[in-house]
Coordinates of C-alpha atoms in Angstrom, one line a residue:
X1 CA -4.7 1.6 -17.9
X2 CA -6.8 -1.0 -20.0
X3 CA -7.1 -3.1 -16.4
X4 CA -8.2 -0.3 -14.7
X5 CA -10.9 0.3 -17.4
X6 CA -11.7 -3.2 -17.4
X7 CA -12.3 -3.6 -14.2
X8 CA -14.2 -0.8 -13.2
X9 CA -16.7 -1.0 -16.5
X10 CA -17.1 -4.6 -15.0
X11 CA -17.6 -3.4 -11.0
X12 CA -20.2 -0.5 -13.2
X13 CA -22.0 -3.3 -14.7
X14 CA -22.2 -5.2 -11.8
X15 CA -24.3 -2.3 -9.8
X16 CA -26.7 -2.0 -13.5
X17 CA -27.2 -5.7 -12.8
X18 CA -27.7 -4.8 -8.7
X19 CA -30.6 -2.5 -9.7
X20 CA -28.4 1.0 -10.0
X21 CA -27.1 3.2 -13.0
X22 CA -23.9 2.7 -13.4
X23 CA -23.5 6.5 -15.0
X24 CA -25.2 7.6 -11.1
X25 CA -23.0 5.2 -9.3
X26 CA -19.7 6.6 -10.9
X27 CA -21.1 10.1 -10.5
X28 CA -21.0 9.3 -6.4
X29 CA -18.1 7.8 -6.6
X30 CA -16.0 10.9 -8.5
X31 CA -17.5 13.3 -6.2
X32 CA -17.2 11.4 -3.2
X33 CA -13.4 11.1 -3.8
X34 CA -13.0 14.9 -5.2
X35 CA -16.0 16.8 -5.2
X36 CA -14.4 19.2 -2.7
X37 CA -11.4 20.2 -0.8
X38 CA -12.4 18.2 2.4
X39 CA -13.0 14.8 0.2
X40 CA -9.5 15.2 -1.5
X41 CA -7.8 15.6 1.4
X42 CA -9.4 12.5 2.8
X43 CA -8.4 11.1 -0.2
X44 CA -4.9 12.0 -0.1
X45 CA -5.5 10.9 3.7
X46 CA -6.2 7.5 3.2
X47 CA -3.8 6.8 0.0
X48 CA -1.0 7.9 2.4
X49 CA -0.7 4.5 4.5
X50 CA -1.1 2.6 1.2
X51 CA 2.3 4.3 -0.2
X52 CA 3.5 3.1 2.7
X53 CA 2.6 -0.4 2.9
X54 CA 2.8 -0.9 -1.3
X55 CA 6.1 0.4 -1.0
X56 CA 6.9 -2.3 1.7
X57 CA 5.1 -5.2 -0.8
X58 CA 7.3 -4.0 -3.5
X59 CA 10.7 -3.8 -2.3
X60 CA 10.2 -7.1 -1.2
X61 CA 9.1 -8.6 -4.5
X62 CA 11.9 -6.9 -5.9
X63 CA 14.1 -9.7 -4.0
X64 CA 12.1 -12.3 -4.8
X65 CA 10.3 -12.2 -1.3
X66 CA 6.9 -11.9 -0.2
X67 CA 6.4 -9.6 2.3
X68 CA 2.2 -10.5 3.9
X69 CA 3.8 -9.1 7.1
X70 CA 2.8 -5.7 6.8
X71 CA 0.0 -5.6 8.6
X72 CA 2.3 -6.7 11.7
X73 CA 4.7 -4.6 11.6
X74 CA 2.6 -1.2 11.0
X75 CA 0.9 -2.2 14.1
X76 CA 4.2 -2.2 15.8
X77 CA 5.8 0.6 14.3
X78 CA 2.4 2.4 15.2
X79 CA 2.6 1.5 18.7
X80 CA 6.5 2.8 19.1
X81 CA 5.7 6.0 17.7
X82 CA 2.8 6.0 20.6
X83 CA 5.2 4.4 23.2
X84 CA 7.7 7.0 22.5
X85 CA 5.3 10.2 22.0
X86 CA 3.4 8.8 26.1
X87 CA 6.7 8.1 27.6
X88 CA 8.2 11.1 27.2
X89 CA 5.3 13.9 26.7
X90 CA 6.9 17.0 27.0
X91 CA 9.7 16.4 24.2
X92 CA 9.3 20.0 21.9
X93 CA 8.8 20.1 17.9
X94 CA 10.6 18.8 15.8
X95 CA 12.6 16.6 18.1
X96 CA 9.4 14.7 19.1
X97 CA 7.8 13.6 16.0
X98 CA 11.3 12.9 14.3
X99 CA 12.5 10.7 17.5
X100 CA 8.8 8.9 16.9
X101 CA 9.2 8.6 13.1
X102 CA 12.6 6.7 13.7
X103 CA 10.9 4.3 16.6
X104 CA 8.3 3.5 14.3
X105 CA 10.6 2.6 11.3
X106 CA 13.1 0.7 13.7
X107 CA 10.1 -1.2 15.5
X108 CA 9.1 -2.3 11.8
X109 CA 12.5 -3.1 10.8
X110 CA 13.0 -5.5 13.8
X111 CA 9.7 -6.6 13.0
X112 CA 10.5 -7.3 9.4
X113 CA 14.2 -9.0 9.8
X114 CA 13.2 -11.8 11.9
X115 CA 11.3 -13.2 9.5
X116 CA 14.2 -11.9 6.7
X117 CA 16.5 -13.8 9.0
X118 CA 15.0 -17.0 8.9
X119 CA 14.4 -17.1 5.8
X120 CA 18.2 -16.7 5.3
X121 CA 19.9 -18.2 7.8
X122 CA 17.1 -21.0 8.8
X123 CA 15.1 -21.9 5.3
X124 CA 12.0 -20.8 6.9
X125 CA 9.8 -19.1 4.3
X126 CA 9.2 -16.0 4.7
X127 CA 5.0 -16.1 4.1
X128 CA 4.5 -18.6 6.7
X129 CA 6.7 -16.5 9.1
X130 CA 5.5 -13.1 8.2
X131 CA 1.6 -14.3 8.9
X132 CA 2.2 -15.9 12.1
X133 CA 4.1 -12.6 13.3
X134 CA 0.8 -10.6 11.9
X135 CA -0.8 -12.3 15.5
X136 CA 2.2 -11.8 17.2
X137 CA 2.0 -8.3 16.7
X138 CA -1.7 -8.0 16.7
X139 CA -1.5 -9.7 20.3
X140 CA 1.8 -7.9 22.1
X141 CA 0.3 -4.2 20.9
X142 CA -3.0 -5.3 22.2
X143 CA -1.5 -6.4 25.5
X144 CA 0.6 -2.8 25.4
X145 CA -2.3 -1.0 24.8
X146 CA -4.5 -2.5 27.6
X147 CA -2.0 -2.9 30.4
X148 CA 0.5 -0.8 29.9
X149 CA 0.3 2.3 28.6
X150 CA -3.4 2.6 28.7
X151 CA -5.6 5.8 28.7
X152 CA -6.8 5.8 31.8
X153 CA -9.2 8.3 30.4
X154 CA -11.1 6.1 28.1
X155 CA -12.8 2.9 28.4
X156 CA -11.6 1.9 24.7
X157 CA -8.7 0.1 24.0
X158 CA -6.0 2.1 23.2
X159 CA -3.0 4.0 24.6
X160 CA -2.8 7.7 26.3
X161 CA -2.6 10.7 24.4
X162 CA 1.3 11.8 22.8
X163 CA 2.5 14.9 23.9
X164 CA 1.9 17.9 21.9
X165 CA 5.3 18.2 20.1
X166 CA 4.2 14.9 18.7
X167 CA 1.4 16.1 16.4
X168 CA 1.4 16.5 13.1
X169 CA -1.1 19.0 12.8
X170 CA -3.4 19.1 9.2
X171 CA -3.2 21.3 6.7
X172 CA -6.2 24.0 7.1
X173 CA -6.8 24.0 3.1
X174 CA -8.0 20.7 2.7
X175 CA -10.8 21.7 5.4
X176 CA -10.5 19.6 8.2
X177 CA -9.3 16.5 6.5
X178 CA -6.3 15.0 9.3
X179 CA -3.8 15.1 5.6
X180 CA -0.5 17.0 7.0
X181 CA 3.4 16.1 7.0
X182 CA 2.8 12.2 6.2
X183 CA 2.2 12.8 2.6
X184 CA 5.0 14.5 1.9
X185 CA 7.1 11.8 3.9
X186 CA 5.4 8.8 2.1
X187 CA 6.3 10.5 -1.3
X188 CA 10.0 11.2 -0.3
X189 CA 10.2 7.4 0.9
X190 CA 9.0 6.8 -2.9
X191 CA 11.8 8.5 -3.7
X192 CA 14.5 7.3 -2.0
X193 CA 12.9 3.9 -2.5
X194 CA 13.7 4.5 -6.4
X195 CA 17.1 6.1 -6.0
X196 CA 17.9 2.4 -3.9
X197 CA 16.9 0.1 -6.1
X198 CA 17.5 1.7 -9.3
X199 CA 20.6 4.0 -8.5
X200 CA 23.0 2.0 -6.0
X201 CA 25.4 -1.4 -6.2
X202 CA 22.8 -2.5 -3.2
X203 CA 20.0 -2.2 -4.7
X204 CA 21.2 -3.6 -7.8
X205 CA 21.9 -7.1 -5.9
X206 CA 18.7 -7.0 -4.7
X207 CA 17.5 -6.7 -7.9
X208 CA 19.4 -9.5 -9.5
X209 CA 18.3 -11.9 -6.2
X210 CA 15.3 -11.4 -7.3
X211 CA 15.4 -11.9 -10.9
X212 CA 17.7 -15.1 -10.6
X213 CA 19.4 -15.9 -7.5
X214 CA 21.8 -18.4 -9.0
X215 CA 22.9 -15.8 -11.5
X216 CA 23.2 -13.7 -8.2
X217 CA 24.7 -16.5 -6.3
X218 CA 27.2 -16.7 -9.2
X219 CA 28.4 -13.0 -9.2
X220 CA 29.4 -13.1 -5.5
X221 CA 26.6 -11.9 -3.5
X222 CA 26.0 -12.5 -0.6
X223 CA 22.0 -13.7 -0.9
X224 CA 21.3 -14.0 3.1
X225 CA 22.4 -10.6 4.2
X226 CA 20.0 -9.2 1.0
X227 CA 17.2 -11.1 2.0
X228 CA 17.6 -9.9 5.6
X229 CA 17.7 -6.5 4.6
X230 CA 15.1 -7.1 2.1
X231 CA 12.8 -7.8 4.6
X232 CA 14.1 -5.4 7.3
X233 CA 13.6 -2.2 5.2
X234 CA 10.2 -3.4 3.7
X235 CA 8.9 -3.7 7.8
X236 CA 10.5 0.1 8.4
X237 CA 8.5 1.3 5.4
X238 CA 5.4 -0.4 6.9
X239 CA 6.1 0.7 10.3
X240 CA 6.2 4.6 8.9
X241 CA 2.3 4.2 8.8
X242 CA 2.5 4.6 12.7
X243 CA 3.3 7.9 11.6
X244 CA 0.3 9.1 9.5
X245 CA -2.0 7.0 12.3
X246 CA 0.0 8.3 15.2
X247 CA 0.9 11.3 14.9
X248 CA -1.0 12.5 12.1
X249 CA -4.8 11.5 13.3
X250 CA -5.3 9.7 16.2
X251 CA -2.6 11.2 18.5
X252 CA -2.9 7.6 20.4
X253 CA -2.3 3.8 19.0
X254 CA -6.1 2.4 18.9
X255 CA -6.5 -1.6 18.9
X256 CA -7.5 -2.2 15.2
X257 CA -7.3 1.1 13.4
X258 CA -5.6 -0.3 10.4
X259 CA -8.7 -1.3 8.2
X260 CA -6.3 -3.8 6.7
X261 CA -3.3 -1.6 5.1
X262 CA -0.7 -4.2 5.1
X263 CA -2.9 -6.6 2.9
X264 CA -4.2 -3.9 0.4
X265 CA -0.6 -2.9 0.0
X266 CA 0.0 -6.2 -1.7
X267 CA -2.6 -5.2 -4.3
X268 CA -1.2 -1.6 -4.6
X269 CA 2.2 -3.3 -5.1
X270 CA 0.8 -5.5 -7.8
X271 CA -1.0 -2.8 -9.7
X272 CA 1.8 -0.7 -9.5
X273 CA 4.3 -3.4 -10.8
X274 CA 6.4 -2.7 -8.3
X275 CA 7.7 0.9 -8.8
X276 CA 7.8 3.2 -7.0
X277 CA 5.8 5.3 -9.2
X278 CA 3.0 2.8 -10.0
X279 CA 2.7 1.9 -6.4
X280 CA 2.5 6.2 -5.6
X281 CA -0.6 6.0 -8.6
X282 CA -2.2 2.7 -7.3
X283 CA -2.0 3.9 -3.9
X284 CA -4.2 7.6 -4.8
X285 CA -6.6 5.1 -6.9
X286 CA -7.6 2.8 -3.2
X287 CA -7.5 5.5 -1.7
X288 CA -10.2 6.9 -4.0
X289 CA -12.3 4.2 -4.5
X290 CA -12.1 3.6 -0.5
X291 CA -13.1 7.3 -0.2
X292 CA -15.3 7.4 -3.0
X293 CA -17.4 4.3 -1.7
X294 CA -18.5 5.8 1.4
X295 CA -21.2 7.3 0.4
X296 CA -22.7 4.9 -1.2
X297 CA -24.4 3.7 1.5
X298 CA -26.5 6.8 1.7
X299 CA -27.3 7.4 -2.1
X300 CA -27.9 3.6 -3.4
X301 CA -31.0 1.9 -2.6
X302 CA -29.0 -1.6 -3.7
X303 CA -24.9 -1.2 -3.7
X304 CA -23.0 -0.3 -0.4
X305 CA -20.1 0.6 0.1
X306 CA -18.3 -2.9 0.0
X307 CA -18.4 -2.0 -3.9
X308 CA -14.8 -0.5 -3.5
X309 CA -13.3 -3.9 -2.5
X310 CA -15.4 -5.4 -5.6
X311 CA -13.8 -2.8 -7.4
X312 CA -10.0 -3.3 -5.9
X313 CA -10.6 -7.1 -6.9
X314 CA -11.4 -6.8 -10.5
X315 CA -8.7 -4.2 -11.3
X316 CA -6.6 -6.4 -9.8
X317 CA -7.8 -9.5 -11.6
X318 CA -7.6 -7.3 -14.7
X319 CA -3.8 -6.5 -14.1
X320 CA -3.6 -10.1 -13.2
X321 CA -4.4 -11.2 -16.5
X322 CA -1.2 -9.8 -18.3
X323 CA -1.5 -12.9 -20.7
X324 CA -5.2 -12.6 -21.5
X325 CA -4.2 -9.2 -22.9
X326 CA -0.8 -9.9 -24.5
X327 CA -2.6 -12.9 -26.2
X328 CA -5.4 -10.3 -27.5
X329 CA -2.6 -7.9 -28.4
X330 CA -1.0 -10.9 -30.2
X331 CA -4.0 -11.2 -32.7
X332 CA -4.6 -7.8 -33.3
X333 CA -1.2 -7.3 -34.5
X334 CA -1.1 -10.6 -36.8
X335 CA -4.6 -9.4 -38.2
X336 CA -3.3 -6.0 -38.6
X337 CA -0.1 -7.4 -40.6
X338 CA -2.2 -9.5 -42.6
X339 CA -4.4 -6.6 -43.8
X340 CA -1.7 -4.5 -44.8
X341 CA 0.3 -7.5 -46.4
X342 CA -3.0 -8.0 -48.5
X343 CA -3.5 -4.3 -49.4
X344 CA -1.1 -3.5 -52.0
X345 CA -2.3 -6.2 -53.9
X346 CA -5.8 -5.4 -53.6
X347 CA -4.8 -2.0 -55.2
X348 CA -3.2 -3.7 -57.7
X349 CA -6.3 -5.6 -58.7
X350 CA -8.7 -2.6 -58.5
X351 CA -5.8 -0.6 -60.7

């Protein structure tokens, strides 16, 4: 909480210095991000992918892996929820969107143990590998989307419409906002998520990998087959976003509609220290700030809406600087002992 105030009283001050009012900018921002049903749900909308993708960063950290893949493999999973949903059109509700929801998760999972499995059976490390397959990915959806499943409907890059059974249709009270079943999924995969890590013998070795893997190493488990499946469930989480993109909005896979998800999950992951429950509150605070900043454009003369990813950088570079505020904590607390070491006799002296 302190990082979050510090970094947004320092993005405030840096739109005083820009020529606005801080107080002003803040009040677009707030109403922006909630001022009405419509805005919340967009909200809600756009926090959903980041649940999905900070979830991904997280588990991986937990092992002591780095997951900057997840841009990659919510591009696949996307585009097997589309293949699936223009292949076979006329499958009914619920059949379709479940069947689409488990291609996506699979596609991310594949897409996320080859890099797992190099890591453990190869030595490769898992950054370099997951950022090479980010162009992989980028390029084999881009080649699916414009060869061969394309609309032949449309002139923009992107696949033919799902089928009708496919769609997750929105929620009429938040006014039009596309916010329907996704939500409810990306919280329930927060869920289970916890209940792994925190609840099972599995989830306990991946913990301990990635708190010491010698110690792990030591205990008798098996280190490669956790980092595979590390890796493999963080790309299924990140492939789920296929499902909010997919079937919840688009009803197609467009070339470049993920305005970066995979990366801003690493800072969702980070701000929510890797829990479940932080990353669920970090990823409703983007998903704010990216709401919240869009109209900013239209009621600043001098600050655009760019100011949410000035904003997402000092909160993080707040949370970043755990020492900075241990160290300040550190004082406070010596000064505070000293004054009540030096009380009592202060009394005594006045008595």
């Amino acid at each position: 909480m302190l990082a979050l105030v510090v970094g947004l009283t320092i993005g405030l001050i840096a739109t005083w210095a820009a020529g606005e009012n801080p107080v002003h900018v803040l009040r677009i921002l707030v109403k922006s991000a909630v001022g009405s049903r419509y805005d919340l749900g967009m909200t809600l909308f756009y926090s959903t992918p980041l649940i999905f993708t900070g979830l991904s960063v997280a588990v991986a950290f937990q092992a002591g892996l780095f997951n900057i893949g997840g841009e990659g493999q919510l591009v696949v999973g996307a585009m097997a929820a589309a293949a699936v949903g223009g292949i076979w059109p006329g499958l009914p509700w619920p059949r379709a969107p479940i069947l689409a929801a488990s291609a996506a998760a699979l596609a991310g999972m594949v897409w996320g143990g080859i890099p797992g499995w190099l890591r453990a059976r190869r030595g490769s490390h898992e950054v370099i590998n997951t950022i090479m397959l980010n162009f992989v990915a980028a390029g084999l959806t881009s080649y699916v989307a414009l060869h061969l499943l394309k609309n032949p409907d449309s002139q923009n890059p992107e696949t033919r419409s799902i089928g009708e059974g496919y769609l997750l249709h929105p929620w009429p009270i938040f006014g039009g906002a596309p916010l329907g079943l996704a939500l409810p999924l990306a919280l329930m995969a927060a869920v289970c998520v916890w209940v792994w890590l925190w609840r099972t013998t599995l989830g306990f070795e991946l913990r301990a990998l990635g708190q010491n893997e010698a110690t792990a190493r030591a205990a008798g488990i098996d280190v490669g087959r956790i980092r595979i499946l590390a890796l493999a469930v963080a790309g299924g989480l990140a492939g789920l976003v296929g499902v909010a993109e997919v079937l919840g909005n688009a009803g197609k896979f467009k070339v470049g509609f993920s305005p970066e998800y995979g990366f801003i999950g690493i800072a969702v992951a980070l701000l929510g220290r890797n829990r479940p429950a932080g990353v669920v509150a970090a990823a409703l605070l983007f998903g704010a700030l990216h709401k919240g900043a869009a109209d900013l454009d239209l009621e600043t003369e001098h600050v655009t809406r760019e100011l949410s990813l000035v904003l997402q950088a000092l909160i993080i570079l707040s949370v970043s600087a755990e020492g900075l505020w241990s160290w300040m904590g550190w004082r406070g607390n010596r000064k505070l002992t000293a004054v009540l070491r030096t009380a009592p006799e202060a009394s005594k002296q006045g008595n």
